[in-house]
Short mmCIF file of C-alpha atoms and ligand atoms in Angstrom, two decimals:
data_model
loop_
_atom_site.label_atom_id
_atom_site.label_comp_id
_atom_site.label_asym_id
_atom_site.label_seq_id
_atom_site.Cartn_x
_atom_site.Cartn_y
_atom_site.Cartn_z
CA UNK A 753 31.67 116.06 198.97
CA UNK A 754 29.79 117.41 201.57
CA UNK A 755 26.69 120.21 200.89
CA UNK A 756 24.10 121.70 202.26
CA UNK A 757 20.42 122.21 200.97
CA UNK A 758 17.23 123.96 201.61
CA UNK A 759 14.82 121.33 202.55
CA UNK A 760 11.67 122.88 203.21
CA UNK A 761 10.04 124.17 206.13
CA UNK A 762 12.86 126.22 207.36
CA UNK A 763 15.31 123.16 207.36
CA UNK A 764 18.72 122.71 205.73
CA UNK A 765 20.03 118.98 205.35
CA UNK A 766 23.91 117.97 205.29
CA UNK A 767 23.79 116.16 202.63
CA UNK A 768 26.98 113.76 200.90
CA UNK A 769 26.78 114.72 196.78
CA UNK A 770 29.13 113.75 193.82
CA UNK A 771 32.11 115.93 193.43
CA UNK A 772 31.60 118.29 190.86
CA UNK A 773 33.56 118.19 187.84
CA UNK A 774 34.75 121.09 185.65
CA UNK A 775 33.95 120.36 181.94
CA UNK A 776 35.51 122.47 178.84
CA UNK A 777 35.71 126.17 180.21
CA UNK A 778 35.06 125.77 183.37
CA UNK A 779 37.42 125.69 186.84
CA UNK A 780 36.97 123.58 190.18
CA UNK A 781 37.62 125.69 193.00
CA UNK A 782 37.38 124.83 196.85
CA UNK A 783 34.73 127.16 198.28
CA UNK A 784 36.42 129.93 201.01
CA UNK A 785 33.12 131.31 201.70
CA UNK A 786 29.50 131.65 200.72
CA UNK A 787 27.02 134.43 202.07
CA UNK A 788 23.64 133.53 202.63
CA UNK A 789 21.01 136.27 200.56
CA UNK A 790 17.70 137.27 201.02
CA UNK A 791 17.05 136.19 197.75
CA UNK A 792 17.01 132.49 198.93
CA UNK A 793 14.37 133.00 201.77
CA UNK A 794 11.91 131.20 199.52
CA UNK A 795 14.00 127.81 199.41
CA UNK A 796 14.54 128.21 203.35
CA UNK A 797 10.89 128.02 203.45
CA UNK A 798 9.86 125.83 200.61
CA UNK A 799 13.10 124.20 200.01
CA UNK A 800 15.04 123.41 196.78
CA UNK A 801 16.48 120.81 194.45
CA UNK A 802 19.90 121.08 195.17
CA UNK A 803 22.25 123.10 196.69
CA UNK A 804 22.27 126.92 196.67
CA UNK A 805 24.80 129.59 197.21
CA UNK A 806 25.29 132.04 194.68
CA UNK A 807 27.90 134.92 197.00
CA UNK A 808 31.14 133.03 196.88
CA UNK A 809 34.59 133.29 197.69
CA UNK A 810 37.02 130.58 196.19
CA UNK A 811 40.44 128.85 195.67
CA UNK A 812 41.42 127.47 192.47
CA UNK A 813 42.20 123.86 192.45
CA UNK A 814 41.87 123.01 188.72
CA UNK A 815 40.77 123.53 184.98
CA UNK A 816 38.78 121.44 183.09
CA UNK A 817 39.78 120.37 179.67
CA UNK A 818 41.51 123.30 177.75
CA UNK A 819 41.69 125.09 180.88
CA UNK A 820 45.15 126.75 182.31
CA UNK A 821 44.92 128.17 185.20
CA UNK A 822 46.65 129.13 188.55
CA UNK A 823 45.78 126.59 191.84
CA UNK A 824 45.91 128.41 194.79
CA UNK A 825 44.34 131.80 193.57
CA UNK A 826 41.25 133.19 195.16
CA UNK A 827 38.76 134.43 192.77
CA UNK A 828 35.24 135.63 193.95
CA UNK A 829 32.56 134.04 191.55
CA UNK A 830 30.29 136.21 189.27
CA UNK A 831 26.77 134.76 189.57
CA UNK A 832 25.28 135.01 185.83
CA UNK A 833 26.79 132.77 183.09
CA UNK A 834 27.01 135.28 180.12
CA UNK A 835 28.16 134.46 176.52
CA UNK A 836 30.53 136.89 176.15
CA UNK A 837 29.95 137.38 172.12
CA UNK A 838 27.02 139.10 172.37
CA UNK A 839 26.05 142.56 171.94
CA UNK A 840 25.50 143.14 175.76
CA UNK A 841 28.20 141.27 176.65
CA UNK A 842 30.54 143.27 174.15
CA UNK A 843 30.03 146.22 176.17
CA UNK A 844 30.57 144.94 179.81
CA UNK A 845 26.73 144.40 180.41
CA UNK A 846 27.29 141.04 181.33
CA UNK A 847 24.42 140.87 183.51
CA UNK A 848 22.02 141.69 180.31
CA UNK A 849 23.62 138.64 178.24
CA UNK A 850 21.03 138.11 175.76
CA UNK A 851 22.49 134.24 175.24
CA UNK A 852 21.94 133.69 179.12
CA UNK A 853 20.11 136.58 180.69
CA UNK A 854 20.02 135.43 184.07
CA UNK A 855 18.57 132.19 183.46
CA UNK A 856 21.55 130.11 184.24
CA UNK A 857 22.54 131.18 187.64
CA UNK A 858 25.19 130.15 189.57
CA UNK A 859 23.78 128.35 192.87
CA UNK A 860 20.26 128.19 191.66
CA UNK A 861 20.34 126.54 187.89
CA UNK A 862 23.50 125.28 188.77
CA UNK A 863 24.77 123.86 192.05
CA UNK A 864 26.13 126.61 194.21
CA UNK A 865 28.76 127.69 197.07
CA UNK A 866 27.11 125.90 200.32
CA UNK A 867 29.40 122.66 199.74
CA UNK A 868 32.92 122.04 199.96
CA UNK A 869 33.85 122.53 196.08
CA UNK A 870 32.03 124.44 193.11
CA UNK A 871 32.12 124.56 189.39
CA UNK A 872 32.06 128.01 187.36
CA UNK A 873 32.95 129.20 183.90
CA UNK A 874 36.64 130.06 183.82
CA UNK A 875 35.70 133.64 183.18
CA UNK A 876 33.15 133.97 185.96
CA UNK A 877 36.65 134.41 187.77
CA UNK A 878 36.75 137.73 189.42
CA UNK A 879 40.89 137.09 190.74
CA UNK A 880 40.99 138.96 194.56
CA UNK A 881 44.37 141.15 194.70
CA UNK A 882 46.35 139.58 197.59
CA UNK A 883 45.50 142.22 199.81
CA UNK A 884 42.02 141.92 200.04
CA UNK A 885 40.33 139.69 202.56
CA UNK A 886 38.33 136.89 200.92
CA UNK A 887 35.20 137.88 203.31
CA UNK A 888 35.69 141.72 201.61
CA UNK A 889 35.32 139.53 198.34
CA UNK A 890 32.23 138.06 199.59
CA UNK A 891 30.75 141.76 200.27
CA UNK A 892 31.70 142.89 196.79
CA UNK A 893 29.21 140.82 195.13
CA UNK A 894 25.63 141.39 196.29
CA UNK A 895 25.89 143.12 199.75
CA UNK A 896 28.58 146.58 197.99
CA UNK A 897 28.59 145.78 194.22
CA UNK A 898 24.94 145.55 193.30
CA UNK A 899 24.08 148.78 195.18
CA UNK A 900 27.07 150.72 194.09
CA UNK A 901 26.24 149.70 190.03
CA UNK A 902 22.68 150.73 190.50
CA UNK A 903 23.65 154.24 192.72
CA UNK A 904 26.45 154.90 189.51
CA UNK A 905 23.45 155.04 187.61
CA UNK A 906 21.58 157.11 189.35
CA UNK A 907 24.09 159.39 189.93
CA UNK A 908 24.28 159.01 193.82
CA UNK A 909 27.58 160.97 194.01
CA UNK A 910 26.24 164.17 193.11
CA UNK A 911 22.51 163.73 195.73
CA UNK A 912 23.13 165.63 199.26
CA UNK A 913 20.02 164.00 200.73
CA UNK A 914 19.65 160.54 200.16
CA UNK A 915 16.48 157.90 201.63
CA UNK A 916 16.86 154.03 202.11
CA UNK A 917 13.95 151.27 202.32
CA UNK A 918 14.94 148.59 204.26
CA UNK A 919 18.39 148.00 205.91
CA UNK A 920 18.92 144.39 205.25
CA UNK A 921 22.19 143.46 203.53
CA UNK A 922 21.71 145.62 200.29
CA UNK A 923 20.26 148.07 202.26
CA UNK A 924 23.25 148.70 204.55
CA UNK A 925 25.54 148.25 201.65
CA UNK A 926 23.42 150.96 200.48
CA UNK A 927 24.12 152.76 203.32
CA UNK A 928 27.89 152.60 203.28
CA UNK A 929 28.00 153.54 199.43
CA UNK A 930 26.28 156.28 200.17
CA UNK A 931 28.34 157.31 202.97
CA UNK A 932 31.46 156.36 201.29
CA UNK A 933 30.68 158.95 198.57
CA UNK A 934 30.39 161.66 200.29
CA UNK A 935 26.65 161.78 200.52
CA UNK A 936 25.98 163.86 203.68
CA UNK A 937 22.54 163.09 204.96
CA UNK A 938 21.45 159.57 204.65
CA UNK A 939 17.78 158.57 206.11
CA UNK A 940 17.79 154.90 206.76
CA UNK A 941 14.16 152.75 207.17
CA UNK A 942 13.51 149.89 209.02
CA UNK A 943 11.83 147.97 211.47
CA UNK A 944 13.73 148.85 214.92
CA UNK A 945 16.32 146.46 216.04
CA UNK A 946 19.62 145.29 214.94
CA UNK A 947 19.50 146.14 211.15
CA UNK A 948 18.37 150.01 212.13
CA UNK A 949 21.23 150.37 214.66
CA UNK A 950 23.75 148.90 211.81
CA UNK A 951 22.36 151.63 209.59
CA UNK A 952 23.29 154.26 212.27
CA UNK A 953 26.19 153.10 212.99
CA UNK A 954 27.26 153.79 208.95
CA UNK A 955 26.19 157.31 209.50
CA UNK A 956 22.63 157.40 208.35
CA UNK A 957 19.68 158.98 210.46
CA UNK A 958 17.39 156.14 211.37
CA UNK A 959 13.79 155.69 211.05
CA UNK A 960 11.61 153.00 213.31
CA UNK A 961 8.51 152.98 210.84
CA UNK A 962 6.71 150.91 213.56
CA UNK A 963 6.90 154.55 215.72
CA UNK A 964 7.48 157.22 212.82
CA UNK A 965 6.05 157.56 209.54
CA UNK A 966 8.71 157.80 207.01
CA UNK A 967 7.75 159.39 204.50
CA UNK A 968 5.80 162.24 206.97
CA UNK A 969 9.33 162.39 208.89
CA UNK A 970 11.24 162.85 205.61
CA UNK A 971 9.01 165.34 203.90
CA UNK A 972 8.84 167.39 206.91
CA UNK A 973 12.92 167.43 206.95
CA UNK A 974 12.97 168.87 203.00
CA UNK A 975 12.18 165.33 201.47
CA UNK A 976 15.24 163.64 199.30
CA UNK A 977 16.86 163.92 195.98
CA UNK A 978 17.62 160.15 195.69
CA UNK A 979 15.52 157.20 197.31
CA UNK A 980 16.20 153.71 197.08
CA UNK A 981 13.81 151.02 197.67
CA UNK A 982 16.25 147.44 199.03
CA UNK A 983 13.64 146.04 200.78
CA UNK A 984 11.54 144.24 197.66
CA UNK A 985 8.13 145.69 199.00
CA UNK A 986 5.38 147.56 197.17
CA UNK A 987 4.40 149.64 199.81
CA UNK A 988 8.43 150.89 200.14
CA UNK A 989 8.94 151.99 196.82
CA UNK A 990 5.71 153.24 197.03
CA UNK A 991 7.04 155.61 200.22
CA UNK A 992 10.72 156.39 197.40
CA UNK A 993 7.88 157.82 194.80
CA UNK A 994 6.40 159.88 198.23
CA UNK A 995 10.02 161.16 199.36
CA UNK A 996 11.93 162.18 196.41
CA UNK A 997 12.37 166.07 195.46
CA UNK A 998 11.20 167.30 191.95
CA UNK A 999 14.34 166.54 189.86
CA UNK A 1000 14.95 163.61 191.56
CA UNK A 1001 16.00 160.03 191.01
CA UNK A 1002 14.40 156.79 192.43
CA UNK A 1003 16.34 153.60 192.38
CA UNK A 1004 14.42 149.90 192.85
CA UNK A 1005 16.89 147.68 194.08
CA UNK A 1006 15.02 145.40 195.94
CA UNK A 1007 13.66 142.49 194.98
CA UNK A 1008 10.22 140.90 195.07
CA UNK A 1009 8.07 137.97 193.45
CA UNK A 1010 5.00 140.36 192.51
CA UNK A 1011 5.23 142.03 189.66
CA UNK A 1012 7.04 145.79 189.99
CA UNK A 1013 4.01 148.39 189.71
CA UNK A 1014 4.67 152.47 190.22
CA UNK A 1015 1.74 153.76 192.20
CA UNK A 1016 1.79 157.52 190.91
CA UNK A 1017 -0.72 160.11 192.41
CA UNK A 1018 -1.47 163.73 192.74
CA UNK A 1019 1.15 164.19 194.36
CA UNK A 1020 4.14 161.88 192.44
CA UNK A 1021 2.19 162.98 188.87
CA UNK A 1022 3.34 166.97 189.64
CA UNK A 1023 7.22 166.59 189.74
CA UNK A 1024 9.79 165.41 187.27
CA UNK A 1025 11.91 162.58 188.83
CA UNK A 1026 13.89 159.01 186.73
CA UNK A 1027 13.28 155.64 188.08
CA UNK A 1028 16.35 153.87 188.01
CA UNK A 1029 16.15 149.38 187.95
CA UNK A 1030 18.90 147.28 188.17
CA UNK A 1031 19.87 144.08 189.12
CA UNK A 1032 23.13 142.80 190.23
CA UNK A 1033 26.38 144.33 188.31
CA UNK A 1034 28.24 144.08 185.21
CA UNK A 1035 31.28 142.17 185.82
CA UNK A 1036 33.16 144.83 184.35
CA UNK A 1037 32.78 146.91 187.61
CA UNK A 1038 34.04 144.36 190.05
CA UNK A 1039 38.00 145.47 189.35
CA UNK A 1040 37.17 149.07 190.05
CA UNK A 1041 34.90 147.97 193.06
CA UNK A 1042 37.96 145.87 194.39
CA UNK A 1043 40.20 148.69 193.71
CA UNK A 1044 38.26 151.01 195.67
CA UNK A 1045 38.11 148.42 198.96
CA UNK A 1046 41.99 148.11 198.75
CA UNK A 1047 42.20 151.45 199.11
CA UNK A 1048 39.50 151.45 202.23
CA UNK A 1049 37.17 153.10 200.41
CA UNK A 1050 33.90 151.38 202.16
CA UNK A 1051 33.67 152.94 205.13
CA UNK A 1052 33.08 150.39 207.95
CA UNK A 1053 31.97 147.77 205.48
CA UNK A 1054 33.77 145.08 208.04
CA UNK A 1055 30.58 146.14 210.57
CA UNK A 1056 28.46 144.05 207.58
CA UNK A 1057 29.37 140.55 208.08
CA UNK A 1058 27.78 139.71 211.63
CA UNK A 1059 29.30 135.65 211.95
CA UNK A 1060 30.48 133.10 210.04
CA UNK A 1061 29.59 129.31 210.63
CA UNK A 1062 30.85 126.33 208.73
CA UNK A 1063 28.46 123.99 206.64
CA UNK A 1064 27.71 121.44 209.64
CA UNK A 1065 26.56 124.78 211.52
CA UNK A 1066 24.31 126.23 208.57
CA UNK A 1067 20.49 125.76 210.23
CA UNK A 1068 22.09 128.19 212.68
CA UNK A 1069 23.64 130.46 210.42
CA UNK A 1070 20.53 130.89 208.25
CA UNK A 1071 17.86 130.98 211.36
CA UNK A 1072 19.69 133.60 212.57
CA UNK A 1073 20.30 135.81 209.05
CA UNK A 1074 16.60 135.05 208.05
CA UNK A 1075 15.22 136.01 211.34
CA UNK A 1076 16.95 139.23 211.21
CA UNK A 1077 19.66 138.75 214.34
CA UNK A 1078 22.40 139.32 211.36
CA UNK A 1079 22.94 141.27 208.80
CA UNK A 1080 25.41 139.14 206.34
CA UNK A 1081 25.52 135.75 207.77
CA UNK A 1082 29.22 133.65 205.73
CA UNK A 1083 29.25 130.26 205.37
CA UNK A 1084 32.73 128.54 205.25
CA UNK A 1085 32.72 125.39 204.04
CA UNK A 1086 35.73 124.29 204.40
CA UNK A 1087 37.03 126.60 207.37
CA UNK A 1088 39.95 128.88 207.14
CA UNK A 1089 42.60 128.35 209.75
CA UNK A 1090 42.31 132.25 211.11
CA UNK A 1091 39.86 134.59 210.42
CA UNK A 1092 41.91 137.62 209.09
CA UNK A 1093 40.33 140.99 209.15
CA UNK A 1094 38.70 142.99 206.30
ZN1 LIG B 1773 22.14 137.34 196.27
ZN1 LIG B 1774 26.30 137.62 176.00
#
């Protein structure tokens, strides 16, 4: 089958691999769709060992041995393997899995959604209701269903005042969680330019930090009872410690290769807030999640997804998502006939 993989250098190679095989447990689908994440910027630069791809959108075509199930059906795919058995796992928290915790990835340990067919544990299966577009299944995984599980635990329903850090793709899925809860004032941070105007255009207030100081700006306007850092630099969460009210709750969503350090001064040291961390979602919350976007719950979530390419066209599509011309950037492997709307 045809895939394609981060190179190195900022180059992606179309490259002719085995077909992949399902073996006991596991479920060959043909790939729908497959978002591109920030997450992978380090393989666009430095490359990888095989294909990547971890947001993905699929049709069943087959079970491995012992496997029954359903060609035909789209399931989006949940990205950690997780035992199941385990304490964690007993309670929903798949994504603590104490058998697997992370370490066996779907698109990074194992091949992932930027080829024409994938592999995944038949109950990494999240099954999309019929009427829900398969590129509003791709937005339920990293870009609306990792920022929703950490704002449910932060409590973002009940904040009035509410600070982002970073509108990239979990930043503005931030954004419209936010909005689509009700929250009524929404400060949104960036650097100018296509992500910022995205962010306004979901209803938050935007901040240029290359002409306005953030936190300044936001502590002059009453400061915040909930900030969330989704940009996966220091300095950012850094400015979430700066912004929130006493009482308040901080939520580090963002992700970064240096090691997470809270920078607490005179003025963070005098006030009672939580720091909320999480990563991804338990795969428990994807049927409420999908629930929720049948009943157009995410408020212009459709303004997320800037273009789709197919897999010969992927250099473009991930120039232009990691240069920041796009906010989610699909991949569609094996390309749909018509592009129905979310
Ligand atoms: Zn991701
Ligand atoms: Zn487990």
């Amino acid at each position: 089958m045809k895939a394609a993989r981060f190179i190195g250098a900022k180059k992606i190679a179309i490259e002719t691999v085995p077909d992949p095989i399902p073996n006991r447990g596991e479920v060959l689908l043909k790939v729908d769709y497959c978002g591109l994440c920030g997450s992978e910027r380090p393989q666009y630069e430095e490359g990888y060992h095989q294909h990547q791809g971890h947001e993905i959108v699929a049709t069943v075509i087959d079970g491995g041995p012992g496997v029954q199930v359903e060609p035909g059906r789209k399931a989006a795919i949940y990205l950690t393997r997780f035992c199941s058995k385990c304490d964690m796992c007993s309670t929903g928290l798949s994504t603590a899995c104490t058998e697997h915790v992370s370490k066996e990835n779907i698109g990074w340990a194992w091949p992932g959604g930027f080829a024409e067919y994938v592999v995944a544990p038949e109950q990494n299966l999240m099954y999309l209701d019929p009427e829900l577009s398969p590129e509003m299944g791709v937005l339920l995984l990293d870009t609306l269903g990792t920022p929703f599980h950490g704002l449910r635990r932060a409590d973002a329903k009940s904040a009035q005042r509410a600070y982002v850090g970073g509108c990239g793709a979990v930043g503005l899925g931030t954004i419209c969680v936010l909005k689509s809860l009700g929250v009524p004032k929404v400060y949104a941070v960036d650097r100018g330019g296509l992500r910022l105007e995205e962010a306004e255009a979901l209803g938050a207030i935007p901040i240029d930090m290359t002409e306005t100081d953030p936190v300044k700006y936001v502590q002059a306007q009453g400061g915040v009872d909930l900030a969330v850092e989704a940009a996966g630099v220091p300095a950012s969460l850094t400015n979430c410690l700066s912004v929130v009210n006493f009482g308040g709750r901080v939520l580090a969503l963002g992700e970064q290769p240096d090691s997470f350090k809270l920078t607490v001064d005179l003025s963070t040291r005098l006030k009672d807030f939580a720091v909320h961390r999480t990563w991804y979602f338990p795969i428990s919350e994807f049927e409420e999640n999908q629930r929720l976007a049948v009943e157009g719950f995410f408020r212009g979530a459709d303004r997320l997804i800037s273009s789709v390419y197919t897999l010969d066209d992927m250099q473009q599509a991930a120039d232009a998502f990691y240069s920041g011309k796009a906010v989610k950037v699909l991949v569609t492997p094996n390309p749909v006939p018509t592009r129905p709307t979310l």
